[in-house]
Amino acid sequence: MSKVKYYYDSDTLSYRKITRKKRRTFKYLIAFLFSTALFAMLAVFIASQFLESPKEKALKRELSNMELQFELLNKKMEEAEAVLTNVEDRDNNIYRLYFESNPIPEEQRKAGFGGINRYRTFEGFDNSKLIIESNKRIDILQKRIVVQSKSLDEIAILAKEKEKLLASIPAIQPVTNEDLTRMASGYGMRTDPFNKTRKMHWGMDFTAPRGTPIYAAGDGVVLRADSNSTGYGNHIRIDHGYGYISLYAHLYKYNVGKNQKVKRGDLIGFVGSTGRSEAPHLHYEIFKDGDRINPINFYYGSLTAEEFSKLLDRSSIENQSLD
């Protein structure tokens, strides 16, 4: 039970009971509730500024983990970019250079994406800049990989063509050294054995016994295997492609026919002395784009450096040819 309170009335010189009016009581109550609410709001505000809720702590940990993942992703992208840059450099300066193909320009490899904003969905967030930059790097990296992949596909095709070219070029001596009596005459001005005048000798003469095997100098297709060409007698012409044709003249007999495919080293005929020939030997010529060229430059596939040097010395002697 609440205590009854009194006050001293100086007018009546007596004590009177204090009675609280309802209106004043209501005002006190409103003031109390208002101050309480204000204090509570202030407390919440202070707490929100200096204290973290469990949910905020969880979100902060999640954000921190996300930033760490983005940092790791960027490091991986840096490593991938470094590896790809090395491959691109080798592609431009080794592979494409070797196969005589134009290098891919840097601006084509690392070009961005124009037109519409591809990253609009990532805008408006606290880490929008980080997310957008990471996505841009990934997109450019993917494009560089696609460009490099297509380049390597092209290099693979060029390599196959190069391999085919190297196999087709007439690159071996058509008569083996073991079967040779001597290298009778080379490419250049020589003395004609029949009229003793100097004239151009368009091939190389290899002296060998009748019936000595003759081998295809490179892969190709037999164009001719007949005697219907003045002076050559029985002879074979092989089309190696890429503008190269090899000719083998004065044969004793053939081992191949017209339109037959041959590989380098295949037996195609035998040494003889048919046509305009003074003695058994092989007259050998090479054509490039219709012009006769010196066969001495095409023996890298069968001779050692010492053997080639000896052959070069003998072929340069201005002696008498055999045809």
Backbone as numpy.savetxt, mean C-alpha at the origin, in Angstrom:
# Nx Ny Nz CAx CAy CAz Cx Cy Cz
-49.59 20.70 81.54 -50.43 21.88 81.54 -49.54 23.12 81.54
-49.81 24.03 80.63 -48.99 25.22 80.50 -49.17 26.13 81.71
-48.07 26.81 82.01 -48.12 27.72 83.16 -48.90 28.97 82.81
-49.62 29.48 83.80 -50.38 30.73 83.62 -49.44 31.88 83.96
-49.39 32.84 83.08 -48.49 33.97 83.28 -49.31 35.23 83.62
-48.69 36.11 84.47 -49.36 37.34 84.92 -48.44 38.51 84.67
-49.07 39.68 84.67 -48.28 40.90 84.57 -48.84 41.89 85.59
-48.03 42.84 86.03 -48.44 43.82 87.07 -49.01 45.05 86.39
-50.24 45.36 86.71 -50.94 46.54 86.15 -50.74 47.68 87.16
-49.96 48.65 86.73 -49.66 49.78 87.62 -50.87 50.70 87.84
-51.79 50.63 86.95 -52.98 51.48 87.12 -53.86 50.95 88.26
-54.01 49.68 88.30 -54.90 49.09 89.31 -54.12 48.57 90.50
-52.81 48.61 90.36 -51.93 48.12 91.43 -52.27 46.67 91.78
-52.43 45.90 90.68 -52.75 44.48 90.90 -52.18 43.66 89.72
-52.11 42.34 89.95 -51.64 41.42 88.91 -52.79 40.95 88.05
-52.51 40.95 86.71 -53.54 40.47 85.78 -52.98 39.28 84.95
-53.89 38.40 84.60 -53.50 37.21 83.81 -53.20 37.65 82.36
-52.13 37.09 81.83 -51.77 37.38 80.43 -52.58 36.43 79.53
-53.33 37.02 78.66 -54.11 36.22 77.71 -53.61 36.54 76.28
-53.19 35.47 75.54 -52.67 35.67 74.16 -53.83 35.63 73.18
-53.83 36.64 72.31 -54.88 36.69 71.31 -54.58 35.69 70.18
-55.63 35.12 69.63 -55.47 34.11 68.55 -54.79 34.70 67.32
-55.06 35.91 67.00 -54.48 36.54 65.81 -52.97 36.65 65.94
-52.55 37.08 67.14 -51.12 37.21 67.37 -50.44 35.84 67.36
-51.14 34.87 67.92 -50.60 33.50 67.93 -50.40 32.99 66.51
-51.35 33.29 65.67 -51.25 32.86 64.26 -50.07 33.52 63.55
-49.86 34.81 63.86 -48.74 35.53 63.26 -47.41 34.91 63.69
-47.33 34.61 65.00 -46.12 33.96 65.51 -45.87 32.63 64.80
-46.95 31.90 64.60 -46.83 30.58 63.95 -46.35 30.71 62.51
-46.92 31.67 61.79 -46.51 31.90 60.39 -45.05 32.32 60.33
-44.65 33.21 61.25 -43.26 33.66 61.26 -42.31 32.51 61.56
-42.74 31.66 62.48 -41.91 30.50 62.84 -41.76 29.54 61.65
-42.88 29.26 61.01 -42.84 28.34 59.86 -41.99 28.92 58.72
-42.13 30.22 58.50 -41.38 30.86 57.42 -39.88 30.82 57.69
-39.53 31.16 58.94 -38.11 31.14 59.30 -37.55 29.73 59.23
-38.37 28.76 59.65 -37.93 27.36 59.58 -37.68 26.93 58.13
-38.64 27.27 57.26 -38.50 26.92 55.84 -37.29 27.59 55.21
-37.11 28.88 55.60 -35.96 29.62 55.07 -34.65 28.99 55.51
-34.62 28.61 56.77 -33.41 27.97 57.31 -33.15 26.63 56.61
-34.25 25.88 56.38 -34.10 24.58 55.71 -33.57 24.75 54.29
-34.11 25.74 53.59 -33.65 25.99 52.22 -32.17 26.41 52.20
-31.80 27.24 53.18 -30.42 27.67 53.27 -29.50 26.50 53.56
-29.98 25.61 54.42 -29.18 24.43 54.77 -29.00 23.52 53.55
-30.12 23.34 52.82 -30.05 22.50 51.61 -29.09 23.11 50.59
-29.15 24.43 50.43 -28.29 25.11 49.46 -26.81 24.95 49.83
-26.54 25.16 51.14 -25.16 25.02 51.60 -24.68 23.58 51.42
-25.56 22.63 51.72 -25.21 21.22 51.59 -24.96 20.85 50.13
-25.79 21.41 49.25 -25.62 21.09 47.82 -24.32 21.66 47.27
-23.83 22.75 47.87 -22.60 23.37 47.40 -21.35 22.67 47.92
-21.43 22.15 49.13 -20.24 21.59 49.77 -20.31 20.10 50.03
-21.49 19.52 49.91 -21.64 18.09 50.16 -22.21 17.40 48.91
-21.84 16.14 48.66 -22.31 15.38 47.50 -23.28 14.30 47.94
-24.31 14.16 47.13 -25.26 13.08 47.41 -24.72 11.78 46.83
-25.21 10.63 47.27 -24.75 9.36 46.71 -24.92 9.28 45.19
-26.00 9.85 44.69 -26.24 9.84 43.25 -25.21 10.68 42.52
-24.91 11.87 43.11 -23.91 12.74 42.51 -22.53 12.07 42.53
-22.23 11.38 43.63 -20.95 10.68 43.71 -20.85 9.60 42.63
-21.97 8.87 42.43 -21.99 7.82 41.41 -21.82 8.42 40.01
-22.51 9.53 39.74 -22.39 10.19 38.45 -20.99 10.73 38.22
-20.39 11.27 39.30 -19.04 11.80 39.19 -18.04 10.69 38.88
-18.22 9.53 39.55 -17.34 8.39 39.26 -17.51 7.92 37.82
-18.76 7.90 37.36 -19.04 7.47 35.99 -18.41 8.43 34.98
-18.51 9.74 35.26 -17.92 10.74 34.38 -16.40 10.62 34.36
-15.81 10.40 35.54 -14.36 10.24 35.63 -13.90 9.02 34.85
-14.66 7.94 34.97 -14.33 6.71 34.23 -14.45 6.94 32.72
-15.48 7.68 32.32 -15.67 7.98 30.90 -14.51 8.80 30.35
-14.07 9.81 31.12 -12.94 10.62 30.70 -11.67 9.79 30.58
-11.50 8.82 31.50 -10.35 7.93 31.44 -10.40 7.06 30.18
-11.60 6.55 29.87 -11.76 5.72 28.68 -11.47 6.51 27.41
-11.91 7.77 27.38 -11.64 8.62 26.23 -10.15 8.89 26.10
-9.48 9.06 27.23 -8.04 9.28 27.21 -7.31 8.06 26.68
-7.73 6.88 27.12 -7.14 5.63 26.62 -7.42 5.46 25.13
-8.65 5.81 24.72 -9.02 5.72 23.31 -8.15 6.63 22.46
-7.91 7.84 22.95 -7.07 8.78 22.21 -5.63 8.27 22.09
-5.13 7.63 23.14 -3.78 7.07 23.08 -3.71 5.94 22.05
-4.76 5.10 22.03 -4.80 4.02 21.05 -4.88 4.58 19.63
-5.66 5.66 19.47 -5.76 6.29 18.15 -4.42 6.88 17.73
-3.69 7.46 18.69 -2.37 8.00 18.39 -1.43 6.90 17.91
-1.49 5.73 18.59 -0.65 4.61 18.19 -1.04 4.11 16.80
-2.37 3.99 16.57 -2.84 3.53 15.26 -2.46 4.51 14.16
-2.55 5.81 14.46 -2.18 6.83 13.48 -0.69 6.77 13.16
0.13 6.50 14.19 1.58 6.41 13.98 1.92 5.21 13.09
1.27 4.07 13.36 1.51 2.87 12.54 1.04 3.10 11.11
-0.16 3.70 10.95 -0.70 3.95 9.63 0.16 4.95 8.86
0.68 5.97 9.56 1.56 6.94 8.91 2.81 6.26 8.38
3.35 5.31 9.14 4.53 4.57 8.70 4.22 3.74 7.46
3.05 3.07 7.46 2.65 2.26 6.30 2.45 3.15 5.08
1.81 4.32 5.29 1.58 5.25 4.19 2.89 5.75 3.60
3.86 6.03 4.48 5.16 6.50 4.03 5.87 5.44 3.20
5.85 4.21 3.67 6.46 3.11 2.92 5.72 2.86 1.61
4.40 3.01 1.66 3.58 2.82 0.46 3.97 3.82 -0.62
4.11 5.10 -0.22 4.43 6.15 -1.19 5.88 6.09 -1.67
6.81 5.83 -0.74 8.23 5.99 -1.03 8.97 4.69 -1.35
8.30 3.56 -1.17 8.94 2.28 -1.50 8.10 1.50 -2.51
6.88 1.09 -2.07 6.08 0.21 -2.91 5.68 0.88 -4.22
5.05 2.05 -4.11 4.56 2.71 -5.32 5.72 3.21 -6.19
6.82 3.58 -5.55 8.00 4.02 -6.30 8.60 2.85 -7.07
8.67 1.68 -6.41 9.23 0.50 -7.06 8.41 0.07 -8.26
7.08 0.13 -8.11 6.21 -0.30 -9.20 5.82 0.85 -10.14
6.55 1.97 -10.03 6.39 3.10 -10.94 4.96 3.62 -10.98
4.39 3.74 -9.79 3.03 4.27 -9.65 3.08 5.58 -8.88
2.22 6.52 -9.23 2.22 7.83 -8.58 1.84 7.70 -7.10
2.56 8.40 -6.20 2.19 8.37 -4.77 0.85 9.05 -4.53
0.18 8.65 -3.45 -1.11 9.24 -3.10 -0.85 10.53 -2.32
-1.42 11.67 -2.75 -1.18 12.95 -2.05 -1.63 12.90 -0.59
-0.90 13.63 0.25 -1.20 13.67 1.69 -2.60 14.21 1.95
-3.01 15.25 1.18 -4.33 15.83 1.41 -5.45 14.86 1.06
-5.19 13.94 0.15 -6.20 12.93 -0.19 -6.31 11.89 0.91
-5.17 11.54 1.52 -5.19 10.53 2.58 -5.87 11.05 3.85
-5.63 12.33 4.20 -6.08 12.85 5.48 -7.20 13.87 5.35
-7.92 13.85 4.24 -9.01 14.81 4.02 -10.16 14.55 5.00
-10.79 15.61 5.45 -11.94 15.49 6.34 -13.22 15.27 5.56
-14.34 15.59 6.20 -15.64 15.38 5.59 -16.36 16.72 5.51
-16.67 17.16 4.31 -17.38 18.43 4.13 -18.88 18.22 4.13
-19.60 19.32 3.81 -21.06 19.21 3.71 -21.75 19.33 5.05
-22.69 18.44 5.34 -23.52 18.52 6.54 -22.69 18.29 7.80
-23.23 18.79 8.93 -22.58 18.57 10.22 -22.86 17.14 10.67
-21.83 16.31 10.63 -21.99 14.90 10.97 -22.06 14.67 12.48
-21.74 15.71 13.27 -21.60 15.52 14.71 -22.61 16.36 15.51
-23.72 16.70 14.90 -24.71 17.54 15.55 -25.31 16.85 16.78
-25.44 15.55 16.72 -26.06 14.81 17.84 -25.18 14.84 19.09
-23.90 15.18 18.94 -23.01 15.21 20.10 -22.91 16.60 20.73
-23.61 17.58 20.20 -23.55 18.94 20.71 -24.47 19.12 21.90
-24.15 20.09 22.77 -25.01 20.43 23.89 -24.72 19.69 25.18
-23.62 18.93 25.24 -23.26 18.20 26.45 -22.02 18.85 27.08
-21.78 18.47 28.35 -20.64 19.04 29.06 -19.32 18.71 28.36
-19.24 17.49 27.77 -18.00 17.04 27.12 -18.17 16.93 25.61
-19.00 17.80 25.04 -19.27 17.74 23.60 -17.99 17.87 22.77
-17.13 18.80 23.16 -15.91 19.04 22.38 -15.03 17.79 22.34
-14.88 17.13 23.49 -14.07 15.92 23.57 -14.66 14.82 22.70
-15.98 14.65 22.80 -16.66 13.59 22.05 -16.56 13.84 20.55
-16.81 15.10 20.14 -16.78 15.44 18.72 -15.38 15.26 18.13
-14.35 15.72 18.85 -12.99 15.59 18.36 -12.58 14.12 18.23
-12.98 13.31 19.20 -12.66 11.89 19.15 -13.33 11.22 17.96
-14.59 11.55 17.71 -15.30 10.98 16.56 -14.70 11.43 15.23
-14.27 12.69 15.18 -13.62 13.18 13.96 -12.35 12.39 13.67
-11.55 12.16 14.71 -10.29 11.43 14.54 -10.56 10.00 14.07
-11.59 9.39 14.66 -11.93 8.01 14.26 -12.37 7.97 12.81
-13.21 8.93 12.39 -13.69 8.96 11.01 -12.55 9.15 10.02
-11.64 10.08 10.33 -10.50 10.33 9.44 -9.57 9.12 9.40
-9.39 8.48 10.56 -8.56 7.28 10.63 -9.16 6.17 9.77
-10.48 6.00 9.85 -11.15 4.98 9.04 -10.99 5.27 7.55
-11.10 6.56 7.19 -10.94 6.92 5.78 -9.52 6.65 5.31
-8.53 6.98 6.14 -7.14 6.71 5.77 -6.90 5.21 5.58
-7.53 4.39 6.44 -7.39 2.94 6.32 -7.99 2.45 5.02
-9.16 3.00 4.65 -9.81 2.61 3.39 -8.92 2.98 2.20
-8.38 4.21 2.21 -7.49 4.66 1.13 -6.27 3.76 1.04
-5.68 3.44 2.20 -4.48 2.60 2.20 -4.80 1.18 1.75
-5.97 0.67 2.14 -6.37 -0.67 1.72 -6.50 -0.75 0.21
-7.13 0.26 -0.40 -7.27 0.29 -1.85 -5.90 0.41 -2.52
-5.01 1.19 -1.90 -3.67 1.34 -2.44 -2.92 0.01 -2.44
-3.04 -0.74 -1.34 -2.36 -2.04 -1.26 -2.95 -3.04 -2.25
-4.27 -2.95 -2.51 -4.88 -3.79 -3.54 -4.27 -3.47 -4.90
-4.07 -2.17 -5.16 -3.45 -1.75 -6.42 -2.01 -2.24 -6.50
-1.29 -2.14 -5.37 0.11 -2.60 -5.34 0.19 -4.10 -5.61
-0.78 -4.86 -5.06 -0.80 -6.32 -5.28 -0.96 -6.63 -6.76
-1.84 -5.87 -7.43 -2.04 -6.06 -8.88 -0.77 -5.70 -9.64
-0.14 -4.57 -9.24 1.10 -4.15 -9.90 2.22 -5.17 -9.68
2.23 -5.78 -8.49 3.25 -6.78 -8.19 3.09 -8.01 -9.08
1.82 -8.41 -9.28 1.57 -9.55 -10.17 2.00 -9.22 -11.60
1.71 -7.99 -12.03 2.11 -7.57 -13.37 3.64 -7.51 -13.47
4.27 -7.02 -12.39 5.74 -6.94 -12.39 6.35 -8.34 -12.46
5.75 -9.26 -11.70 6.24 -10.63 -11.71 6.08 -11.24 -13.10
4.94 -10.95 -13.73 4.71 -11.44 -15.09 5.69 -10.83 -16.07
5.96 -9.51 -15.90 6.92 -8.82 -16.77 8.31 -9.43 -16.62
8.75 -9.63 -15.36 10.08 -10.17 -15.12 10.24 -11.57 -15.67
9.13 -12.35 -15.64 9.18 -13.71 -16.19 9.17 -13.69 -17.71
8.60 -12.62 -18.29 8.46 -12.56 -19.75 9.69 -12.01 -20.45
10.40 -11.10 -19.81 11.58 -10.50 -20.45 12.59 -11.61 -20.80
13.10 -11.64 -22.04 14.10 -12.65 -22.41 15.41 -12.43 -21.66
15.59 -13.14 -20.55 16.66 -12.79 -19.62 17.71 -13.87 -19.43
17.66 -14.95 -20.22 18.71 -15.96 -20.07 19.38 -16.20 -21.43
20.58 -16.74 -21.36 21.30 -17.09 -22.59 20.61 -18.31 -23.21
20.29 -18.27 -24.49 19.50 -19.35 -25.10 20.25 -20.67 -25.27
21.58 -20.62 -25.19 22.40 -21.83 -25.24 23.27 -21.84 -23.99
23.30 -22.92 -23.25 24.06 -22.97 -22.01 25.55 -22.92 -22.29
26.31 -22.42 -21.32 27.76 -22.32 -21.48 28.41 -23.68 -21.67
27.84 -24.73 -21.08 28.41 -26.07 -21.20 28.36 -26.57 -22.64
27.34 -26.08 -23.40 27.18 -26.55 -24.78 27.88 -25.65 -25.79
28.40 -24.51 -25.34 29.00 -23.55 -26.27 30.42 -23.96 -26.66
30.72 -23.83 -27.96 32.10 -23.92 -28.42 32.77 -22.58 -28.19
32.08 -21.51 -28.61 32.55 -20.15 -28.35 31.43 -19.17 -28.71
31.61 -17.95 -28.25 30.71 -16.87 -28.66 31.35 -16.22 -29.87
30.78 -16.52 -31.06 31.47 -16.18 -32.30 31.44 -14.71 -32.63
30.30 -14.06 -32.48 30.20 -12.67 -32.88 29.09 -11.98 -32.10
29.30 -10.67 -31.85 28.33 -9.91 -31.09 27.55 -8.92 -31.94
26.80 -8.07 -31.25 25.95 -7.07 -31.87 26.80 -5.86 -32.28
26.64 -5.41 -33.55 27.40 -4.25 -34.00 27.92 -4.43 -35.42
28.81 -3.57 -35.83 29.39 -3.64 -37.16 30.36 -4.83 -37.22
30.14 -5.74 -38.17 30.96 -6.94 -38.32 31.25 -7.19 -39.80
32.22 -8.07 -40.04 32.57 -8.44 -41.42 31.67 -9.56 -41.89
31.04 -9.38 -43.04 30.17 -10.39 -43.62 31.02 -11.57 -44.09
30.67 -12.81 -43.72 31.50 -13.97 -44.09 31.46 -14.31 -45.58
30.46 -13.78 -46.30 30.32 -14.16 -47.70 30.92 -13.13 -48.65
30.66 -11.84 -48.42 31.20 -10.84 -49.34 32.30 -9.98 -48.68
32.63 -10.28 -47.43 33.73 -9.64 -46.70 33.57 -8.13 -46.52
32.38 -7.62 -46.62 32.14 -6.19 -46.38 31.65 -6.00 -44.95
31.83 -4.77 -44.44 31.35 -4.47 -43.09 29.89 -4.09 -43.14
29.13 -4.70 -42.30 27.71 -4.36 -42.21 27.22 -4.61 -40.78
26.05 -4.12 -40.54 25.49 -4.24 -39.17 25.05 -5.66 -38.89
25.55 -6.19 -37.80 25.14 -7.52 -37.33 24.16 -7.32 -36.18
22.90 -7.68 -36.37 21.82 -7.30 -35.47 21.61 -8.24 -34.28
22.44 -9.24 -34.14 22.25 -10.17 -33.04 23.56 -10.69 -32.50
23.50 -11.86 -31.85 24.71 -12.52 -31.33 24.77 -13.93 -31.90
25.96 -14.36 -32.27 26.17 -15.70 -32.80 26.83 -16.58 -31.75
26.18 -17.70 -31.41 26.72 -18.66 -30.45 27.12 -19.93 -31.21
28.40 -20.23 -31.28 28.87 -21.43 -31.97 28.65 -22.65 -31.08
28.00 -23.68 -31.65 27.73 -24.91 -30.91 27.53 -26.03 -31.91
27.78 -27.27 -31.52 27.58 -28.40 -32.44 26.13 -28.51 -32.91
25.97 -29.07 -34.10 24.63 -29.31 -34.63 23.84 -30.20 -33.68
22.60 -29.79 -33.38 21.74 -30.56 -32.48 21.80 -30.09 -31.03
22.61 -29.06 -30.75 22.69 -28.52 -29.38 21.34 -27.90 -29.00
20.82 -28.16 -27.78 19.51 -27.63 -27.38 19.50 -26.09 -27.30
18.38 -25.53 -27.70 18.15 -24.08 -27.61 16.95 -23.87 -26.70
17.06 -22.91 -25.77 16.02 -22.71 -24.76 15.38 -21.33 -24.90
14.08 -21.27 -24.59 13.35 -19.99 -24.61 13.93 -19.06 -23.56
14.19 -17.82 -23.96 14.81 -16.86 -23.04 13.82 -16.24 -22.06
12.52 -16.41 -22.31 11.51 -15.86 -21.41 10.14 -16.44 -21.73
9.17 -16.22 -20.84 7.81 -16.69 -21.10 7.23 -15.98 -22.31
6.40 -16.67 -23.07 5.77 -16.03 -24.21 5.00 -17.00 -25.08
4.65 -16.53 -26.27 3.90 -17.32 -27.25 4.69 -17.36 -28.55
4.79 -18.55 -29.17 5.53 -18.70 -30.42 4.78 -18.00 -31.55
5.41 -16.98 -32.14 4.81 -16.27 -33.28 5.04 -17.03 -34.59
6.28 -17.50 -34.74 6.65 -18.21 -35.96 7.59 -19.35 -35.63
7.49 -20.41 -36.42 8.44 -21.52 -36.37 8.51 -22.06 -37.79
9.26 -21.35 -38.65 9.30 -21.69 -40.08 10.61 -21.21 -40.69
10.70 -21.34 -42.01 11.90 -20.89 -42.73 11.54 -19.83 -43.77
10.44 -19.14 -43.58 9.95 -18.19 -44.57 10.45 -16.76 -44.32
11.71 -16.63 -43.97 12.30 -15.32 -43.78 13.72 -15.36 -44.33
14.03 -14.50 -45.26 15.30 -14.53 -46.00 16.50 -14.49 -45.06
17.38 -15.47 -45.24 18.65 -15.48 -44.52 18.63 -16.23 -43.20
17.46 -16.28 -42.53 17.41 -16.89 -41.19 17.31 -18.42 -41.24
16.89 -19.00 -42.36 16.67 -20.43 -42.42 15.55 -20.83 -41.47
15.69 -22.01 -40.88 14.70 -22.42 -39.86 14.85 -21.53 -38.64
13.81 -20.86 -38.30 13.93 -19.94 -37.15 12.63 -19.88 -36.37
12.75 -19.41 -35.12 11.61 -19.28 -34.20 11.56 -17.85 -33.70
10.35 -17.30 -33.62 10.15 -15.99 -33.00 9.15 -16.16 -31.86
9.52 -15.64 -30.71 8.64 -15.72 -29.53 8.22 -14.32 -29.11
6.91 -14.12 -28.96 6.37 -12.85 -28.47 6.26 -12.95 -26.95
7.04 -12.14 -26.24 7.05 -12.17 -24.78 6.09 -11.16 -24.16
5.42 -10.37 -25.00 4.58 -9.30 -24.47 5.42 -8.10 -24.07
4.76 -7.03 -23.68 5.45 -5.80 -23.24 6.39 -5.25 -24.32
6.14 -5.62 -25.59 6.96 -5.11 -26.69 8.19 -5.93 -27.01
8.43 -7.05 -26.30 9.63 -7.86 -26.50 9.36 -9.06 -27.41
10.26 -9.27 -28.38 10.23 -10.46 -29.24 11.67 -10.97 -29.34
11.83 -12.29 -29.20 13.16 -12.90 -29.38 13.14 -13.78 -30.63
14.31 -13.83 -31.30 14.42 -14.59 -32.56 15.60 -15.55 -32.46
15.38 -16.80 -32.91 16.39 -17.85 -32.86 16.52 -18.40 -34.29
17.69 -18.21 -34.94 17.81 -18.52 -36.38 18.81 -19.63 -36.65
18.71 -20.18 -37.90 19.59 -21.23 -38.46 19.43 -22.56 -37.73
18.22 -22.85 -37.26 17.98 -24.07 -36.47 18.05 -25.33 -37.35
18.45 -26.40 -36.68 18.45 -27.72 -37.32 17.01 -28.24 -37.38
16.29 -28.12 -36.23 14.87 -28.49 -36.22 14.18 -27.82 -35.03
12.84 -27.85 -35.08 12.02 -27.19 -34.05 11.56 -28.20 -32.99
11.27 -27.66 -31.82 10.63 -28.46 -30.77 9.30 -27.84 -30.33
8.91 -26.75 -31.01 7.65 -26.06 -30.70 6.96 -25.68 -32.01
5.68 -25.31 -31.91 4.92 -24.89 -33.08 4.32 -23.52 -32.88
3.79 -22.95 -33.95 3.18 -21.63 -33.90 2.03 -21.59 -32.89
1.93 -20.48 -32.16 0.88 -20.22 -31.14 1.04 -21.04 -29.87
2.15 -21.77 -29.77 2.38 -22.56 -28.55 2.92 -21.65 -27.45
2.40 -21.83 -26.22 2.91 -21.07 -25.07 4.16 -21.75 -24.53
5.15 -20.94 -24.20 6.39 -21.49 -23.65 6.77 -20.73 -22.38
7.56 -21.39 -21.56 8.10 -20.78 -20.34 9.60 -20.61 -20.50
10.15 -19.67 -19.73 11.59 -19.47 -19.76 12.31 -20.77 -19.44
13.27 -21.16 -20.31 14.02 -22.39 -20.08 13.47 -23.60 -20.81
12.29 -23.45 -21.45 11.73 -24.57 -22.23 12.59 -24.85 -23.46
12.73 -26.13 -23.81 13.47 -26.52 -25.01 12.60 -26.19 -26.24
13.12 -25.33 -27.13 12.31 -24.91 -28.28 12.89 -25.38 -29.62
14.15 -25.74 -29.67 14.75 -26.19 -30.93 16.19 -26.60 -30.75
16.88 -26.81 -31.91 18.24 -27.32 -31.86 19.11 -26.56 -32.86
20.37 -26.37 -32.48 21.32 -25.62 -33.31 21.53 -26.31 -34.66
21.57 -25.48 -35.72 21.84 -26.00 -37.06 22.62 -24.99 -37.86
22.54 -25.13 -39.19 23.24 -24.20 -40.07 22.41 -23.94 -41.33
21.09 -23.78 -41.14 20.21 -23.53 -42.27 20.21 -22.06 -42.63
19.74 -21.75 -43.85 19.69 -20.36 -44.29 21.06 -19.83 -44.64
21.25 -18.56 -44.45 22.52 -17.89 -44.80 23.48 -18.06 -43.62
24.11 -19.20 -43.53 24.97 -19.53 -42.39 26.23 -20.20 -42.89
27.36 -19.88 -42.27 28.65 -20.44 -42.67 28.99 -21.70 -41.91
28.45 -21.84 -40.68 28.75 -23.01 -39.85 27.65 -23.15 -38.80
27.56 -24.33 -38.17 26.52 -24.50 -37.14 26.64 -23.47 -36.02
25.58 -22.76 -35.79 25.57 -21.77 -34.72 24.13 -21.28 -34.52
23.91 -20.58 -33.43 22.61 -19.95 -33.18 22.77 -18.45 -33.35
21.99 -17.88 -34.24 21.93 -16.42 -34.36 20.73 -15.97 -33.53
21.00 -15.09 -32.56 19.97 -14.71 -31.57 19.76 -13.20 -31.60
18.50 -12.77 -31.74 18.17 -11.35 -31.76 17.04 -11.05 -30.76
16.98 -9.79 -30.32 15.88 -9.32 -29.46 15.32 -8.03 -30.06
14.00 -7.96 -30.15 13.29 -6.77 -30.60 12.54 -6.14 -29.42
12.58 -4.82 -29.36 11.77 -4.09 -28.36 10.99 -3.02 -29.10
9.67 -3.17 -29.09 8.78 -2.24 -29.79 9.16 -2.11 -31.26
9.56 -3.25 -31.86 9.86 -3.27 -33.29 11.30 -2.97 -33.64
12.10 -2.51 -32.69 13.51 -2.17 -32.96 14.43 -3.26 -32.41
15.47 -3.59 -33.18 16.46 -4.56 -32.69 17.35 -3.90 -31.64
17.57 -4.59 -30.54 18.43 -4.08 -29.48 19.48 -5.14 -29.13
20.53 -4.71 -28.44 21.64 -5.61 -28.14 21.24 -6.67 -27.11
21.30 -7.96 -27.46 20.91 -9.01 -26.51 21.82 -9.12 -25.30
23.03 -8.51 -25.37 23.99 -8.63 -24.27 23.42 -8.07 -22.97
22.44 -7.18 -23.09 21.86 -6.55 -21.89 20.81 -7.41 -21.21
20.59 -8.62 -21.68 19.47 -9.42 -21.17 19.89 -10.80 -20.66
21.09 -10.90 -20.09 21.55 -12.20 -19.60 21.67 -12.26 -18.08
20.96 -11.36 -17.39 21.10 -11.33 -15.93 20.50 -12.56 -15.26
19.69 -13.32 -16.01 19.00 -14.46 -15.38 19.77 -15.75 -15.41
20.94 -15.82 -16.12 21.61 -17.11 -16.24 23.12 -17.05 -16.07
23.71 -15.85 -16.10 25.17 -15.75 -16.03 25.62 -15.09 -14.74
26.77 -15.54 -14.24 27.38 -14.86 -13.10 28.03 -13.57 -13.61
28.45 -12.73 -12.66 29.10 -11.48 -13.03 30.37 -11.74 -13.84
31.12 -12.77 -13.48 32.36 -13.09 -14.18 32.07 -13.59 -15.59
31.05 -14.48 -15.70 30.68 -15.01 -17.01 30.18 -13.89 -17.92
29.39 -13.00 -17.35 28.85 -11.89 -18.15 29.98 -10.97 -18.62
30.96 -10.73 -17.76 32.08 -9.87 -18.13 32.87 -10.47 -19.29
33.09 -11.78 -19.25 33.80 -12.46 -20.35 33.00 -12.39 -21.64
31.70 -12.62 -21.52 30.83 -12.57 -22.70 30.81 -11.17 -23.30
30.79 -10.16 -22.45 30.79 -8.77 -22.91 32.06 -8.46 -23.67
33.20 -8.94 -23.17 34.48 -8.71 -23.85 34.51 -9.38 -25.22
34.03 -10.61 -25.29 34.06 -11.35 -26.56 33.11 -10.74 -27.59
31.94 -10.29 -27.10 30.94 -9.76 -28.03 31.33 -8.42 -28.61
32.26 -7.73 -27.94 32.66 -6.39 -28.40 33.77 -6.44 -29.44
34.33 -7.63 -29.69 35.40 -7.78 -30.69 34.80 -7.67 -32.09
35.35 -6.80 -32.93 34.83 -6.63 -34.28 35.45 -7.68 -35.21
34.90 -8.88 -35.13 35.40 -9.99 -35.95 34.44 -10.26 -37.10
34.55 -11.47 -37.63 33.64 -11.87 -38.72 32.47 -12.61 -38.15
31.27 -12.27 -38.57 30.08 -12.99 -38.13 29.95 -14.30 -38.89
29.02 -15.15 -38.48 28.80 -16.45 -39.11 27.59 -16.45 -40.04
26.94 -15.27 -40.20 25.79 -15.21 -41.10 25.69 -13.84 -41.76
